[in-house]
XYZ file of C-alpha atoms in Angstrom:
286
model
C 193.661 255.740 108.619
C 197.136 256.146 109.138
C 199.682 253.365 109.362
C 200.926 251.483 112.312
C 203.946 249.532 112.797
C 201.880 246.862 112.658
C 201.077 246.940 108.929
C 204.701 247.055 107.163
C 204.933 243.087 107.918
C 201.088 242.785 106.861
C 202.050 244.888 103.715
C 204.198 242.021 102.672
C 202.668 239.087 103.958
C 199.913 240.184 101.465
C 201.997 240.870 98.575
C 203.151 237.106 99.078
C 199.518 235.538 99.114
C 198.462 237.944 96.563
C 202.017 237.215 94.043
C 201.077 233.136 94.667
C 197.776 233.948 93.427
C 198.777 235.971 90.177
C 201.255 233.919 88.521
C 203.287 230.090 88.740
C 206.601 232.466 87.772
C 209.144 232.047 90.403
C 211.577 234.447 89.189
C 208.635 237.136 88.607
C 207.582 236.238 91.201
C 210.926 237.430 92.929
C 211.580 240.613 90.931
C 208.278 241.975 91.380
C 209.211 240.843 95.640
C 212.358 243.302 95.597
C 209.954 245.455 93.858
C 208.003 245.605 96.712
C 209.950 245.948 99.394
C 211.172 249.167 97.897
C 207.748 250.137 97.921
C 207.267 249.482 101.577
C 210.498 251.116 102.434
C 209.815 254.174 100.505
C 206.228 254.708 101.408
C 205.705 253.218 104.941
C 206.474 255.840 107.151
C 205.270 257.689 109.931
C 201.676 259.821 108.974
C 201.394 257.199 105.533
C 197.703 256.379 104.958
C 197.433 252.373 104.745
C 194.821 251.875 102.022
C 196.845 254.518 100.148
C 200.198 251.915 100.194
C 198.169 248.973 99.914
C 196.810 250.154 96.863
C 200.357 250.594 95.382
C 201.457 246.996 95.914
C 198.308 245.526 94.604
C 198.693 247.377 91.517
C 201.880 247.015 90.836
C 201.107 243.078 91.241
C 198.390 243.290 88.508
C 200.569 245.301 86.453
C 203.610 243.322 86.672
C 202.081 239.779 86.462
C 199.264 240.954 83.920
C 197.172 239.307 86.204
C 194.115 241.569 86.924
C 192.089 239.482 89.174
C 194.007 237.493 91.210
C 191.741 236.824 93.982
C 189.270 235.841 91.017
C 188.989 232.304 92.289
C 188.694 233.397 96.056
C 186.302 235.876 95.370
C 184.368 232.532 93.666
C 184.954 230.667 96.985
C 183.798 233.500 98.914
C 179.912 233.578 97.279
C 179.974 229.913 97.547
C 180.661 230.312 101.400
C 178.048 233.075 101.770
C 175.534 231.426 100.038
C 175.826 228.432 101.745
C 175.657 230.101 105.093
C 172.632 232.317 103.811
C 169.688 230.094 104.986
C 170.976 229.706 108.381
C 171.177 233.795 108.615
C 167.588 234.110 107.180
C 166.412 231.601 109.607
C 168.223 233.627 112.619
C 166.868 237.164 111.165
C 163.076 235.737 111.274
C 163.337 235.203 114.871
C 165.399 238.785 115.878
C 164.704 241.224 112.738
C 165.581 244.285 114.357
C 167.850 246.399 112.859
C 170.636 245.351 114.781
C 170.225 242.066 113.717
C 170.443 242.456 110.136
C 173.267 244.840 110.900
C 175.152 241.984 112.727
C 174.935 239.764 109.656
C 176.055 241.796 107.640
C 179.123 242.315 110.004
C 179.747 238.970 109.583
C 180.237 239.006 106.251
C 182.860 241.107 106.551
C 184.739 237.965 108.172
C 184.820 236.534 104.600
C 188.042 238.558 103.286
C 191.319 236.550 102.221
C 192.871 239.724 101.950
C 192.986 240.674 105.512
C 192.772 237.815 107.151
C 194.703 235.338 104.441
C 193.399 233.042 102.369
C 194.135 229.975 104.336
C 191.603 231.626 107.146
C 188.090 229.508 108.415
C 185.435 232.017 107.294
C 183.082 228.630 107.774
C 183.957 228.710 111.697
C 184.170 232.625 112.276
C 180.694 233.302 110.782
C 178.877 230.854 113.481
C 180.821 232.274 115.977
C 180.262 235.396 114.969
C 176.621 235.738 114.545
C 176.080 235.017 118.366
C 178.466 237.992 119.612
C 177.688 241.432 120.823
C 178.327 244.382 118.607
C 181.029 246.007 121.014
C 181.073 249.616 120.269
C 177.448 249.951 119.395
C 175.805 253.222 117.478
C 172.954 251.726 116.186
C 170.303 253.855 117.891
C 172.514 257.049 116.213
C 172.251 255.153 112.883
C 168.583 254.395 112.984
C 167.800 258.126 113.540
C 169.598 259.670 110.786
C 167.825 256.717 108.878
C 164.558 258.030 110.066
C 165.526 261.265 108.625
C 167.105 260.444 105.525
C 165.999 260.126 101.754
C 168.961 258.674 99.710
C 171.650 256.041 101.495
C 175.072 255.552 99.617
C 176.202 252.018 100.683
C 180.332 251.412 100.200
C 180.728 247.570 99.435
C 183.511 245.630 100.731
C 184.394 242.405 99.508
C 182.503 239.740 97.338
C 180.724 236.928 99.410
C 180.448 239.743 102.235
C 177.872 241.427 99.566
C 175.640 238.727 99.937
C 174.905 239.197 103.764
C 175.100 243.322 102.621
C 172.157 242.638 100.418
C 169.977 241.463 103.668
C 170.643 244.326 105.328
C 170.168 246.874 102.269
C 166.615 244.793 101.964
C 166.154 246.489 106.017
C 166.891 249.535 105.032
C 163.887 249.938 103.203
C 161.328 249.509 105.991
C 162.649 253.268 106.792
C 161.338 254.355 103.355
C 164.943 254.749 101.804
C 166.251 254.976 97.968
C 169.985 253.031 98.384
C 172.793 253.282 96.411
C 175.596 250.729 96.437
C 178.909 251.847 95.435
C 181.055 248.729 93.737
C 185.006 248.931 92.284
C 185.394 249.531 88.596
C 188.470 247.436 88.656
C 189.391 244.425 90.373
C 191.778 244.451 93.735
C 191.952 242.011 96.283
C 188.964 240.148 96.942
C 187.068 243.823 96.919
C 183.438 243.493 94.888
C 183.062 245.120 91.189
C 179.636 245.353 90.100
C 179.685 241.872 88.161
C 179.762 240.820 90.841
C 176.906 242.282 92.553
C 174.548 241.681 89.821
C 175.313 237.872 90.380
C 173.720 237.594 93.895
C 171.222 240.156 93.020
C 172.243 243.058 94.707
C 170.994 244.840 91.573
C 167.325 243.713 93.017
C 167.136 245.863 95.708
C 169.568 248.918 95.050
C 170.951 250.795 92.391
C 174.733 249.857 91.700
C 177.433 252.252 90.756
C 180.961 252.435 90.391
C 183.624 254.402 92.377
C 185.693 255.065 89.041
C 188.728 253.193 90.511
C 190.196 249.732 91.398
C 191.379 251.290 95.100
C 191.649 249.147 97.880
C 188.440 251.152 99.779
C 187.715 254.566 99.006
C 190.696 257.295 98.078
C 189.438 260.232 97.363
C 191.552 261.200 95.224
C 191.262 258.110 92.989
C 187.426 258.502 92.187
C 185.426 259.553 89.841
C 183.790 263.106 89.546
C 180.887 260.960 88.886
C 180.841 259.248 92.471
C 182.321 262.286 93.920
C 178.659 263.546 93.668
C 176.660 260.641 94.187
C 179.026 260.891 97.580
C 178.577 264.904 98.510
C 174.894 264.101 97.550
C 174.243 261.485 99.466
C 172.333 261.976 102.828
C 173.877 259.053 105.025
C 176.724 256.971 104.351
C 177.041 253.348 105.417
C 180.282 252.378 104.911
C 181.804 248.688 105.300
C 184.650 247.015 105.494
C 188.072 248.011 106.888
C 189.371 249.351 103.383
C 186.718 251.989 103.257
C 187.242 252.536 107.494
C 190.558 253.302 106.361
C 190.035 255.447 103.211
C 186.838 257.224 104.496
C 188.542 258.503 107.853
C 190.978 260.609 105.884
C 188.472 262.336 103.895
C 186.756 265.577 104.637
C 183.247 264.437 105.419
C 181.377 267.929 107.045
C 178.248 267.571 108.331
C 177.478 264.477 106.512
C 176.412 261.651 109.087
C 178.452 258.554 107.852
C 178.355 254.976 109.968
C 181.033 252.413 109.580
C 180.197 248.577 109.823
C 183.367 246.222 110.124
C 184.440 243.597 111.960
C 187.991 244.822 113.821
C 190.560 241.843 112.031
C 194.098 243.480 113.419
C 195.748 245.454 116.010
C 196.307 248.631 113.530
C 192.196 249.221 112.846
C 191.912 248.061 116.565
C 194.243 250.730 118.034
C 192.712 253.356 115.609
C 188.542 252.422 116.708
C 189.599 251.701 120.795
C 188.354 248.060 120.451
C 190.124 244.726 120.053
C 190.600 242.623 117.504
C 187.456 240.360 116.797
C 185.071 242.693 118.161
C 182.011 244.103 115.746
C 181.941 248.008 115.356
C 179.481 250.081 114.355
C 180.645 253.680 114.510
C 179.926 256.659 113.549
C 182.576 259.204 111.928
């Protein structure tokens, strides 16, 4: 996805959250600030790919404050949230487990992401709210055919906490006689999910786990592995969630390979780009 004008403040306003998370050291703190802003001015421009930039800062954070996981603690608070919430979703999915219902959950979990949203955002009071919307633009029916049809599904993880609610729907996905593969960071950035963390809810359990090669905010293609690069071109559906892989995935060259994107719409940049507004649930295919 390319940028909007939108995302030059939201470039920053991360960088902040993400700098009081890394380190206490208020002069660091400001060098590594001027730092950034150079980055912003020299990379944001017209055509720039967002993830592509956002990766940049978050590096140069980890690098600078030799911090590399400072969402460690909110990617804590984020399981704790999910798990707590999990018996209340299991109790909704035995009374509507359709597809689309295990599809919606996991849409909610998207909701739990400090990086997008900030850190100081309810995730307690969005998932309730969430669970009883609509999915607004809604290719489900597409999704369950090429499920129908398929033999291998590669799943792109978002964030930790989110992969909880991912692992319910991953569990679905084997009433169509599936194999799936999750695809995790190597690295840490933001509050995205590394395969540590994975194996602590589980997620090992039900799918095989494997690593993009890279600590990129989403998927950029030009940051994995060779490895993934062929799970990826072998792959015969994609499922892809999360607005960091929405925006990585879009600027790839996909062919003829069916690949569905689950995400909750959190700002007017990803809103613009899908023809939805912000707060709706999307499931779209590329």
């Amino acid at each position: 996805m390319k940028v909007y004008y939108e995302c030059a403040p939201c470039f920053l306003r991360q960088a902040k959250e993400a700098l009081d998370l890394a380190t206490d050291n208020q002069s660091l703190k400001m060098e590594i600030m001027e730092e950034l802003v150079g980055v912003v001015y020299n990379d944001f421009h017209k055509g720039a790919v967002s993830n592509v930039v956002g990766t940049r800062i978050h590096r140069i954070i980890k690098d600078r404050t030799e911090n590399e996981d400072p969402y460690l603690l909110e990617k804590r608070k984020g399981n704790e949230i999910a798990l707590k919430f999990l018996p209340k979703i299991k109790k909704i999915l035995i009374g509507r487990n359709g597809l689309e219902t295990y599809i919606k959950a996991a849409i909610t979990g998207n909701l739990i992401d400090f990086g997008a949203l900030g850190v100081n955002f309810d995730v307690e009071k969005a998932i309730c709210k969430n669970m009883e919307k609509e999915i607004a633009l809604n290719q489900i029916d597409e999704l369950e055919n090429e499920l129908k049809s398929a033999k291998n599904v590669l799943y792109l993880a978002d964030n930790s906490g989110e992969i909880v609610f991912d692992k319910l729907l991953i569990e679905k996905l084997k009433d169509y006689n599936v194999d799936v593969t999750v695809a995790l960071k190597e690295k840490p950035i933001l509050n995205d999910a590394c395969i540590e963390d994975a194996v602590q809810i589980g997620l090992d359990e039900v799918a095989k786990l494997v690593s993009t090669g890279t600590d990129s905010i989403g998927i950029l293609y030009a940051d994995i592995s060779e490895e993934f690069k062929k799970i990826f071109e072998e792959a015969d559906l994609v499922i892809s969630k999360g607005l960091g892989n929405y925006e990585g995935i879009t600027e790839m060259e996909l062919g003829d390979k069916p690949v569905f994107c689950l995400f909750n719409v959190k700002c007017n940049a990803v809103a613009k780009s899908v023809g939805a507004n912000v707060g709706d649930n999307v499931v779209l295919e590329l």
